[in-house]
Short mmCIF file of C-alpha atoms and ligand atoms in Angstrom, two decimals:
data_model
loop_
_atom_site.label_atom_id
_atom_site.label_comp_id
_atom_site.label_asym_id
_atom_site.label_seq_id
_atom_site.Cartn_x
_atom_site.Cartn_y
_atom_site.Cartn_z
CA UNK T 1 -37.74 -70.90 -146.81
CA UNK T 2 -40.48 -69.71 -144.46
CA UNK T 3 -42.98 -72.46 -145.17
CA UNK T 4 -40.35 -75.20 -144.71
CA UNK T 5 -39.50 -73.73 -141.31
CA UNK T 6 -43.16 -73.56 -140.43
CA UNK T 7 -43.60 -77.21 -141.45
CA UNK T 8 -40.67 -78.32 -139.38
CA UNK T 9 -42.01 -76.45 -136.34
CA UNK T 10 -45.47 -78.00 -136.84
CA UNK T 11 -43.93 -81.47 -137.21
CA UNK T 12 -41.86 -81.09 -134.05
CA UNK T 13 -45.01 -80.14 -132.12
CA UNK T 14 -47.09 -82.92 -133.69
CA UNK T 15 -44.40 -85.53 -132.90
CA UNK T 16 -44.34 -84.33 -129.31
CA UNK T 17 -40.69 -83.37 -129.52
CA UNK T 18 -39.22 -80.28 -127.88
CA UNK T 19 -38.62 -76.89 -129.45
CA UNK T 20 -35.17 -75.64 -128.40
CA UNK T 21 -33.95 -72.01 -128.21
CA UNK T 22 -31.99 -72.13 -131.48
CA UNK T 23 -34.88 -73.67 -133.45
CA UNK T 24 -37.02 -71.47 -135.62
CA UNK T 25 -40.35 -70.66 -133.98
CA UNK T 26 -43.32 -68.45 -134.89
CA UNK T 27 -43.28 -65.00 -133.29
CA UNK T 28 -46.56 -65.72 -131.52
CA UNK T 29 -45.11 -68.86 -129.91
CA UNK T 30 -42.10 -66.93 -128.64
CA UNK T 31 -44.29 -64.10 -127.37
CA UNK T 32 -46.67 -66.42 -125.53
CA UNK T 33 -43.79 -68.24 -123.88
CA UNK T 34 -42.11 -65.03 -122.78
CA UNK T 35 -45.44 -63.86 -121.34
CA UNK T 36 -46.16 -67.08 -119.47
CA UNK T 37 -42.61 -67.81 -118.27
CA UNK T 38 -42.05 -64.20 -117.15
CA UNK T 39 -45.35 -64.20 -115.29
CA UNK T 40 -44.42 -67.50 -113.73
CA UNK T 41 -40.95 -66.24 -112.69
CA UNK T 42 -42.42 -63.03 -111.22
CA UNK T 43 -44.91 -65.16 -109.26
CA UNK T 44 -42.11 -67.15 -107.66
CA UNK T 45 -40.24 -63.99 -106.64
CA UNK T 46 -43.29 -62.03 -105.44
CA UNK T 47 -44.49 -65.28 -103.85
CA UNK T 48 -41.60 -65.10 -101.38
CA UNK T 49 -43.26 -62.16 -99.62
CA UNK T 50 -46.46 -63.58 -98.09
CA UNK T 51 -44.60 -66.35 -96.27
CA UNK T 52 -41.44 -64.29 -95.78
CA UNK T 53 -43.66 -62.13 -93.60
CA UNK T 54 -43.61 -64.91 -90.95
CA UNK T 55 -39.90 -65.82 -90.99
CA UNK T 56 -39.05 -63.73 -87.94
CA UNK T 57 -42.09 -64.99 -86.04
CA UNK T 58 -41.99 -68.74 -86.70
CA UNK T 59 -43.18 -70.63 -83.61
CA UNK T 60 -40.12 -72.90 -83.33
CA UNK T 61 -36.62 -73.36 -84.70
CA UNK T 62 -37.85 -76.34 -86.73
CA UNK T 63 -40.67 -74.33 -88.34
CA UNK T 64 -38.29 -71.49 -89.06
CA UNK T 65 -35.75 -73.78 -90.75
CA UNK T 66 -38.47 -75.34 -92.93
CA UNK T 67 -39.93 -71.96 -93.86
CA UNK T 68 -36.53 -70.47 -94.71
CA UNK T 69 -35.74 -73.42 -96.96
CA UNK T 70 -39.09 -73.05 -98.71
CA UNK T 71 -38.80 -69.32 -99.29
CA UNK T 72 -35.25 -69.78 -100.63
CA UNK T 73 -36.54 -72.48 -102.98
CA UNK T 74 -39.00 -69.95 -104.44
CA UNK T 75 -36.08 -67.61 -105.19
CA UNK T 76 -34.36 -70.49 -106.96
CA UNK T 77 -37.47 -71.23 -109.02
CA UNK T 78 -37.64 -67.61 -110.06
CA UNK T 79 -34.03 -67.77 -111.23
CA UNK T 80 -34.49 -70.99 -113.26
CA UNK T 81 -37.52 -69.42 -114.90
CA UNK T 82 -35.81 -66.11 -115.72
CA UNK T 83 -33.00 -68.20 -117.24
CA UNK T 84 -35.53 -70.13 -119.34
CA UNK T 85 -37.02 -66.80 -120.49
CA UNK T 86 -33.54 -65.51 -121.39
CA UNK T 87 -33.12 -68.36 -123.90
CA UNK T 88 -35.95 -66.65 -125.82
CA UNK T 89 -33.97 -63.44 -126.20
CA UNK T 90 -35.23 -61.30 -123.32
CA UNK T 91 -33.12 -60.08 -120.41
CA UNK T 92 -33.95 -60.67 -116.79
CA UNK T 93 -33.28 -56.98 -116.08
CA UNK T 94 -35.86 -56.01 -118.67
CA UNK T 95 -38.46 -58.40 -117.21
CA UNK T 96 -37.83 -57.14 -113.68
CA UNK T 97 -38.31 -53.59 -114.91
CA UNK T 98 -41.66 -54.57 -116.46
CA UNK T 99 -42.76 -56.24 -113.22
CA UNK T 100 -42.04 -53.24 -111.02
CA UNK T 101 -43.67 -50.90 -113.51
CA UNK T 102 -46.81 -53.06 -113.43
CA UNK T 103 -46.52 -53.96 -117.11
CA UNK T 104 -46.31 -57.70 -116.52
CA UNK T 105 -48.50 -59.81 -114.28
CA UNK T 106 -47.79 -62.26 -111.51
CA UNK T 107 -50.17 -64.73 -109.91
CA UNK T 108 -53.27 -63.25 -108.29
CA UNK T 109 -52.78 -65.47 -105.23
CA UNK T 110 -49.86 -63.45 -103.88
CA UNK T 111 -51.99 -60.34 -103.45
CA UNK T 112 -53.69 -61.74 -100.36
CA UNK T 113 -52.25 -61.04 -96.90
CA UNK T 114 -50.90 -63.70 -94.51
CA UNK T 115 -52.70 -62.95 -91.24
CA UNK T 116 -51.81 -65.98 -89.08
CA UNK T 117 -49.19 -68.71 -88.92
CA UNK T 118 -51.81 -71.16 -90.13
CA UNK T 119 -51.59 -69.28 -93.45
CA UNK T 120 -48.06 -70.67 -93.89
CA UNK T 121 -49.56 -74.17 -93.70
CA UNK T 122 -52.51 -73.31 -95.93
CA UNK T 123 -50.27 -71.75 -98.58
CA UNK T 124 -48.13 -74.89 -98.62
CA UNK T 125 -51.13 -77.21 -98.77
CA UNK T 126 -53.44 -75.34 -101.16
CA UNK T 127 -51.28 -72.82 -103.05
CA UNK T 128 -48.36 -75.18 -103.64
CA UNK T 129 -50.91 -77.96 -104.20
CA UNK T 130 -52.55 -75.90 -106.96
CA UNK T 131 -49.12 -74.99 -108.33
CA UNK T 132 -48.19 -78.69 -108.61
CA UNK T 133 -51.47 -79.52 -110.32
CA UNK T 134 -50.78 -76.78 -112.89
CA UNK T 135 -47.04 -77.43 -113.25
CA UNK T 136 -46.71 -81.21 -113.51
CA UNK T 137 -48.22 -81.10 -117.03
CA UNK T 138 -45.84 -78.22 -117.85
CA UNK T 139 -42.96 -80.73 -117.48
CA UNK T 140 -44.20 -81.89 -120.91
CA UNK T 141 -44.51 -78.39 -122.32
CA UNK T 142 -43.24 -78.14 -125.90
CA UNK T 143 -40.49 -75.61 -125.11
CA UNK T 144 -37.46 -77.55 -123.83
CA UNK T 145 -35.93 -75.12 -121.31
CA UNK T 146 -39.32 -74.45 -119.69
CA UNK T 147 -40.24 -78.14 -119.49
CA UNK T 148 -36.87 -79.06 -117.99
CA UNK T 149 -37.00 -76.25 -115.41
CA UNK T 150 -40.41 -77.53 -114.31
CA UNK T 151 -39.07 -80.96 -113.35
CA UNK T 152 -36.96 -79.68 -110.49
CA UNK T 153 -39.51 -77.02 -109.57
CA UNK T 154 -42.19 -79.70 -109.18
CA UNK T 155 -40.00 -81.86 -106.95
CA UNK T 156 -39.44 -78.90 -104.65
CA UNK T 157 -43.12 -77.91 -104.75
CA UNK T 158 -43.99 -81.41 -103.53
CA UNK T 159 -41.87 -80.84 -100.44
CA UNK T 160 -43.59 -77.48 -99.97
CA UNK T 161 -47.01 -79.04 -100.21
CA UNK T 162 -46.15 -81.75 -97.70
CA UNK T 163 -44.69 -79.33 -95.17
CA UNK T 164 -47.87 -77.25 -95.36
CA UNK T 165 -50.10 -80.25 -94.86
CA UNK T 166 -47.93 -81.48 -91.98
CA UNK T 167 -48.05 -78.05 -90.31
CA UNK T 168 -51.84 -77.95 -90.53
CA UNK T 169 -52.24 -81.52 -89.33
CA UNK T 170 -50.06 -80.70 -86.30
CA UNK T 171 -52.25 -77.69 -85.51
CA UNK T 172 -55.40 -79.79 -85.96
CA UNK T 173 -54.10 -82.09 -83.20
CA UNK T 174 -53.59 -79.07 -80.93
CA UNK T 175 -56.06 -76.85 -79.10
CA UNK T 176 -59.53 -75.68 -80.16
CA UNK T 177 -58.05 -72.25 -80.83
CA UNK T 178 -55.49 -73.79 -83.19
CA UNK T 179 -58.15 -75.78 -85.03
CA UNK T 180 -60.23 -72.63 -85.42
CA UNK T 181 -57.16 -70.81 -86.76
CA UNK T 182 -56.68 -73.49 -89.41
CA UNK T 183 -60.33 -73.43 -90.49
CA UNK T 184 -60.36 -69.62 -90.67
CA UNK T 185 -57.25 -69.70 -92.83
CA UNK T 186 -58.65 -72.37 -95.18
CA UNK T 187 -61.85 -70.31 -95.50
CA UNK T 188 -59.83 -67.31 -96.71
CA UNK T 189 -57.54 -69.18 -99.14
CA UNK T 190 -59.87 -71.69 -100.80
CA UNK T 191 -61.46 -69.41 -103.40
CA UNK T 192 -58.27 -67.51 -104.26
CA UNK T 193 -56.53 -70.91 -104.74
CA UNK T 194 -59.19 -71.90 -107.30
CA UNK T 195 -58.57 -68.61 -109.13
CA UNK T 196 -54.90 -69.50 -109.60
CA UNK T 197 -55.89 -71.71 -112.54
CA UNK T 198 -57.02 -68.66 -114.48
CA UNK T 199 -60.39 -67.62 -115.91
CA UNK T 200 -63.01 -70.16 -117.02
CA UNK T 201 -62.19 -71.74 -120.38
CA UNK T 202 -64.82 -69.75 -122.26
CA UNK T 203 -63.19 -66.54 -121.00
CA UNK T 204 -59.57 -67.59 -121.43
CA UNK T 205 -58.20 -65.88 -124.55
CA UNK T 206 -54.89 -67.79 -124.59
CA UNK T 207 -55.84 -71.39 -123.85
CA UNK T 208 -56.80 -72.61 -127.30
CA UNK T 209 -53.62 -71.46 -129.04
CA UNK T 210 -51.39 -72.52 -126.13
CA UNK T 211 -52.95 -76.00 -126.23
CA UNK T 212 -52.39 -76.21 -129.98
CA UNK T 213 -48.74 -75.33 -129.46
CA UNK T 214 -48.60 -77.80 -126.54
CA UNK T 215 -47.32 -75.13 -124.21
CA UNK T 216 -50.36 -75.88 -122.06
CA UNK T 217 -51.50 -79.52 -121.88
CA UNK T 218 -54.83 -78.99 -120.12
CA UNK T 219 -57.34 -76.18 -119.94
CA UNK T 220 -57.79 -73.97 -116.88
CA UNK T 221 -61.11 -75.65 -115.97
CA UNK T 222 -59.70 -79.18 -116.34
CA UNK T 223 -56.90 -78.41 -113.90
CA UNK T 224 -59.23 -76.60 -111.49
CA UNK T 225 -61.46 -79.70 -111.43
CA UNK T 226 -58.47 -81.96 -110.83
CA UNK T 227 -57.39 -79.75 -107.92
CA UNK T 228 -60.84 -79.80 -106.30
CA UNK T 229 -61.05 -83.60 -106.61
CA UNK T 230 -57.58 -83.98 -105.13
CA UNK T 231 -58.20 -81.55 -102.24
CA UNK T 232 -61.54 -82.82 -100.93
CA UNK T 233 -60.21 -86.10 -99.43
CA UNK T 234 -57.22 -84.24 -98.00
CA UNK T 235 -59.55 -81.75 -96.29
CA UNK T 236 -61.53 -84.64 -94.87
CA UNK T 237 -58.38 -86.27 -93.50
CA UNK T 238 -57.35 -82.97 -91.93
CA UNK T 239 -60.78 -82.31 -90.45
CA UNK T 240 -61.47 -79.00 -92.20
CA UNK T 241 -64.21 -77.93 -94.60
CA UNK T 242 -64.19 -75.73 -97.68
CA UNK T 243 -66.42 -72.62 -97.72
CA UNK T 244 -68.54 -73.81 -100.64
CA UNK T 245 -72.13 -75.00 -100.05
CA UNK T 246 -72.28 -76.32 -103.64
CA UNK T 247 -69.28 -78.62 -103.25
CA UNK T 248 -70.61 -82.15 -103.64
CA UNK T 249 -69.56 -85.45 -105.23
CA UNK T 250 -71.32 -86.05 -108.52
CA UNK T 251 -71.37 -89.83 -109.18
CA UNK T 252 -72.52 -89.36 -112.78
CA UNK T 253 -69.53 -87.24 -113.66
CA UNK T 254 -67.20 -89.10 -111.32
CA UNK T 255 -66.05 -85.69 -110.07
CA UNK T 256 -67.05 -83.00 -107.60
CA UNK T 257 -69.48 -80.25 -108.51
CA UNK T 258 -68.47 -76.94 -107.00
CA UNK T 259 -69.46 -73.28 -106.88
CA UNK T 260 -68.23 -70.46 -109.07
CA UNK T 261 -65.33 -68.34 -107.76
CA UNK T 262 -66.03 -64.60 -107.62
CA UNK T 263 -64.56 -63.67 -111.00
CA UNK T 264 -65.09 -59.96 -110.41
CA UNK T 265 -62.73 -60.23 -107.43
CA UNK T 266 -60.22 -62.03 -109.68
CA UNK T 267 -60.44 -59.25 -112.28
CA UNK T 268 -59.89 -56.58 -109.65
CA UNK T 269 -56.87 -58.41 -108.20
CA UNK T 270 -55.15 -58.83 -111.57
CA UNK T 271 -55.87 -55.17 -112.37
CA UNK T 272 -53.79 -54.29 -109.29
CA UNK T 273 -56.59 -53.64 -106.80
CA UNK T 274 -56.13 -56.63 -104.48
CA UNK T 275 -55.45 -56.22 -100.75
CA UNK T 276 -51.67 -56.45 -101.06
CA UNK T 277 -50.79 -55.52 -104.69
CA UNK T 278 -49.30 -52.12 -103.86
CA UNK T 279 -47.28 -53.47 -100.94
CA UNK T 280 -45.90 -56.40 -102.97
CA UNK T 281 -44.69 -54.16 -105.79
CA UNK T 282 -43.33 -51.51 -103.40
CA UNK T 283 -41.28 -54.19 -101.61
CA UNK T 284 -40.02 -55.61 -104.89
CA UNK T 285 -39.07 -52.17 -106.15
CA UNK T 286 -37.23 -51.34 -102.90
CA UNK T 287 -35.32 -54.64 -103.01
CA UNK T 288 -34.33 -53.96 -106.61
CA UNK T 289 -33.16 -50.42 -105.84
CA UNK T 290 -31.32 -51.49 -102.69
CA UNK T 291 -29.56 -54.17 -104.72
CA UNK T 292 -28.26 -51.74 -107.37
CA UNK T 293 -24.81 -51.54 -105.74
CA UNK T 294 -24.46 -55.33 -105.87
CA UNK T 295 -25.20 -55.37 -109.60
CA UNK T 296 -22.78 -52.48 -110.20
CA UNK T 297 -20.03 -54.16 -108.17
CA UNK T 298 -20.56 -57.48 -109.95
CA UNK T 299 -20.43 -55.77 -113.35
CA UNK T 300 -17.22 -53.88 -112.43
CA UNK T 301 -15.67 -57.07 -111.09
CA UNK T 302 -16.53 -59.00 -114.26
CA UNK T 303 -15.06 -56.22 -116.43
CA UNK T 304 -11.81 -56.31 -114.44
CA UNK T 305 -11.61 -60.09 -114.84
CA UNK T 306 -11.87 -59.66 -118.61
CA UNK T 307 -9.09 -57.04 -118.67
CA UNK T 308 -6.67 -59.22 -116.74
CA UNK T 309 -7.11 -62.14 -119.16
CA UNK T 310 -6.22 -59.95 -122.15
N1 LIG N 401 -53.16 -64.51 -111.79
O1 LIG N 401 -55.93 -66.74 -121.25
P1 LIG N 401 -55.58 -67.07 -119.86
C1 LIG N 401 -46.18 -70.38 -107.82
C2 LIG N 401 -54.06 -63.78 -116.76
S1 LIG N 401 -47.61 -70.84 -108.64
C3 LIG N 401 -52.81 -63.46 -112.57
O2 LIG N 401 -56.23 -68.25 -119.25
P2 LIG N 401 -52.99 -68.39 -119.83
C4 LIG N 401 -45.59 -71.34 -106.80
C5 LIG N 401 -53.26 -64.33 -117.91
O3 LIG N 401 -51.87 -64.11 -117.72
C6 LIG N 401 -48.22 -69.41 -109.52
N2 LIG N 401 -53.09 -63.42 -113.88
O4 LIG N 401 -53.97 -67.13 -119.72
C7 LIG N 401 -45.45 -70.72 -105.46
C8 LIG N 401 -53.82 -63.55 -119.08
O5 LIG N 401 -53.34 -62.22 -119.06
P3 LIG N 401 -52.24 -61.67 -120.14
C9 LIG N 401 -47.55 -69.16 -110.83
C10 LIG N 401 -53.73 -64.48 -114.40
O6 LIG N 401 -51.61 -67.86 -119.73
C11 LIG N 401 -46.21 -71.19 -104.41
C12 LIG N 401 -55.28 -63.44 -118.68
O7 LIG N 401 -55.35 -63.59 -117.28
N3 LIG N 401 -47.77 -70.23 -111.75
O8 LIG N 401 -45.72 -69.34 -108.12
C13 LIG N 401 -54.09 -65.60 -113.66
O9 LIG N 401 -53.33 -69.25 -120.98
C14 LIG N 401 -46.10 -70.63 -103.13
C15 LIG N 401 -56.15 -64.48 -119.38
O10 LIG N 401 -55.88 -65.82 -118.92
C16 LIG N 401 -47.77 -70.05 -113.09
O11 LIG N 401 -47.57 -68.95 -113.57
C17 LIG N 401 -53.79 -65.59 -112.29
N4 LIG N 401 -54.11 -66.60 -111.47
O12 LIG N 401 -53.31 -69.26 -118.51
C18 LIG N 401 -44.55 -69.68 -105.22
C19 LIG N 401 -47.96 -71.28 -113.94
N5 LIG N 401 -54.71 -66.48 -114.46
O13 LIG N 401 -50.95 -62.40 -119.83
C20 LIG N 401 -44.44 -69.10 -103.94
C21 LIG N 401 -47.72 -71.07 -115.39
C22 LIG N 401 -54.75 -65.94 -115.69
O14 LIG N 401 -52.77 -62.04 -121.49
C23 LIG N 401 -45.22 -69.59 -102.88
N6 LIG N 401 -48.76 -70.35 -116.02
N7 LIG N 401 -54.16 -64.73 -115.65
O15 LIG N 401 -52.13 -60.20 -119.88
C24 LIG N 401 -49.90 -70.92 -116.54
O16 LIG N 401 -50.08 -72.12 -116.47
C25 LIG N 401 -50.87 -70.02 -117.24
O17 LIG N 401 -50.23 -68.82 -117.57
C26 LIG N 401 -52.17 -69.74 -116.43
C27 LIG N 401 -53.06 -68.75 -117.23
C28 LIG N 401 -52.95 -71.02 -116.22
C29 LIG N 401 -51.84 -69.11 -115.08
#
């Protein structure tokens, strides 16, 4: 009966075991997972655009090969995540529809434009760095297919982070103009990267329940703090600074104090009013419409295959 199912679900969570697609789960748990995994998948797919913008203008064959591999990885991540969402009973087509109609979110970070090639390095270093910080704990998320997808995603994100850092460190050993380009890029991306972790804990409606269900393992503020502490020594090694006058080591806390991101900017961006929101969705919609013939052909081909086996 219902309470026995509820008990079994609660026990699985308490024992730190995984919930699998065929297991009974509360509606709220399913709904939260669909929301988070779909948003995550959309982020990977929309996240191909800012860096994809530089594919035809990479400064060398080596940089182009690295960037192409990275952007293709993001497509792969999107597909693993849509597959994980499908185990919860939603269709990828339905999620894509919701994305292009603006009914489901994707990460705020991808609504900022990529103005210079240094942005490719900064995205790798800071955006993938933040993504790793957020996603490594998700490898222990209570929903099996999501947790397992995260393992491979995190390995690939580590490569992305390293290539970004390596790109920036190469530029920092270049000319004054290159160093200035790196610093200008870091100045633009630092605050948006901090916003990737979501609103402050006291304004995060989903954290408490998601922590109880062990979908999330840490709060937004905990992960943001971890990211700041991890990034400061890396910035020092690179020779760049972060645009935050309040950023300082606090020996009592054993952590860095830092300033408050502009949460009104965050709210505007997730409402659809960021610099690049309209362009990102227009591109996604066009790609979807231009791909209609591929989906139709694949469906027709599959139907014919079924007929011939009858
Ligand atoms: N952007 O109550 P909370 C990548 C929404 S990394 C937009 O705290 P929650 C790799 C939130 O959905 C980026 N919306 O929510 C890559 C909720 O709205 P809703 C993707 C945001 O879920 C690198 C509302 O605000 N990573 O793609 C954001 O407990 C380079 C209230 O927030 C993931 O998605 C935001 N930044 O915590 C790709 C990781 N933050 O849905 C290409 C998985 C919050 O109720 C190139 N997701 N919101 O309408 C998570 O860990 C969580 O969902 C959080 C938010 C931490 C993002």
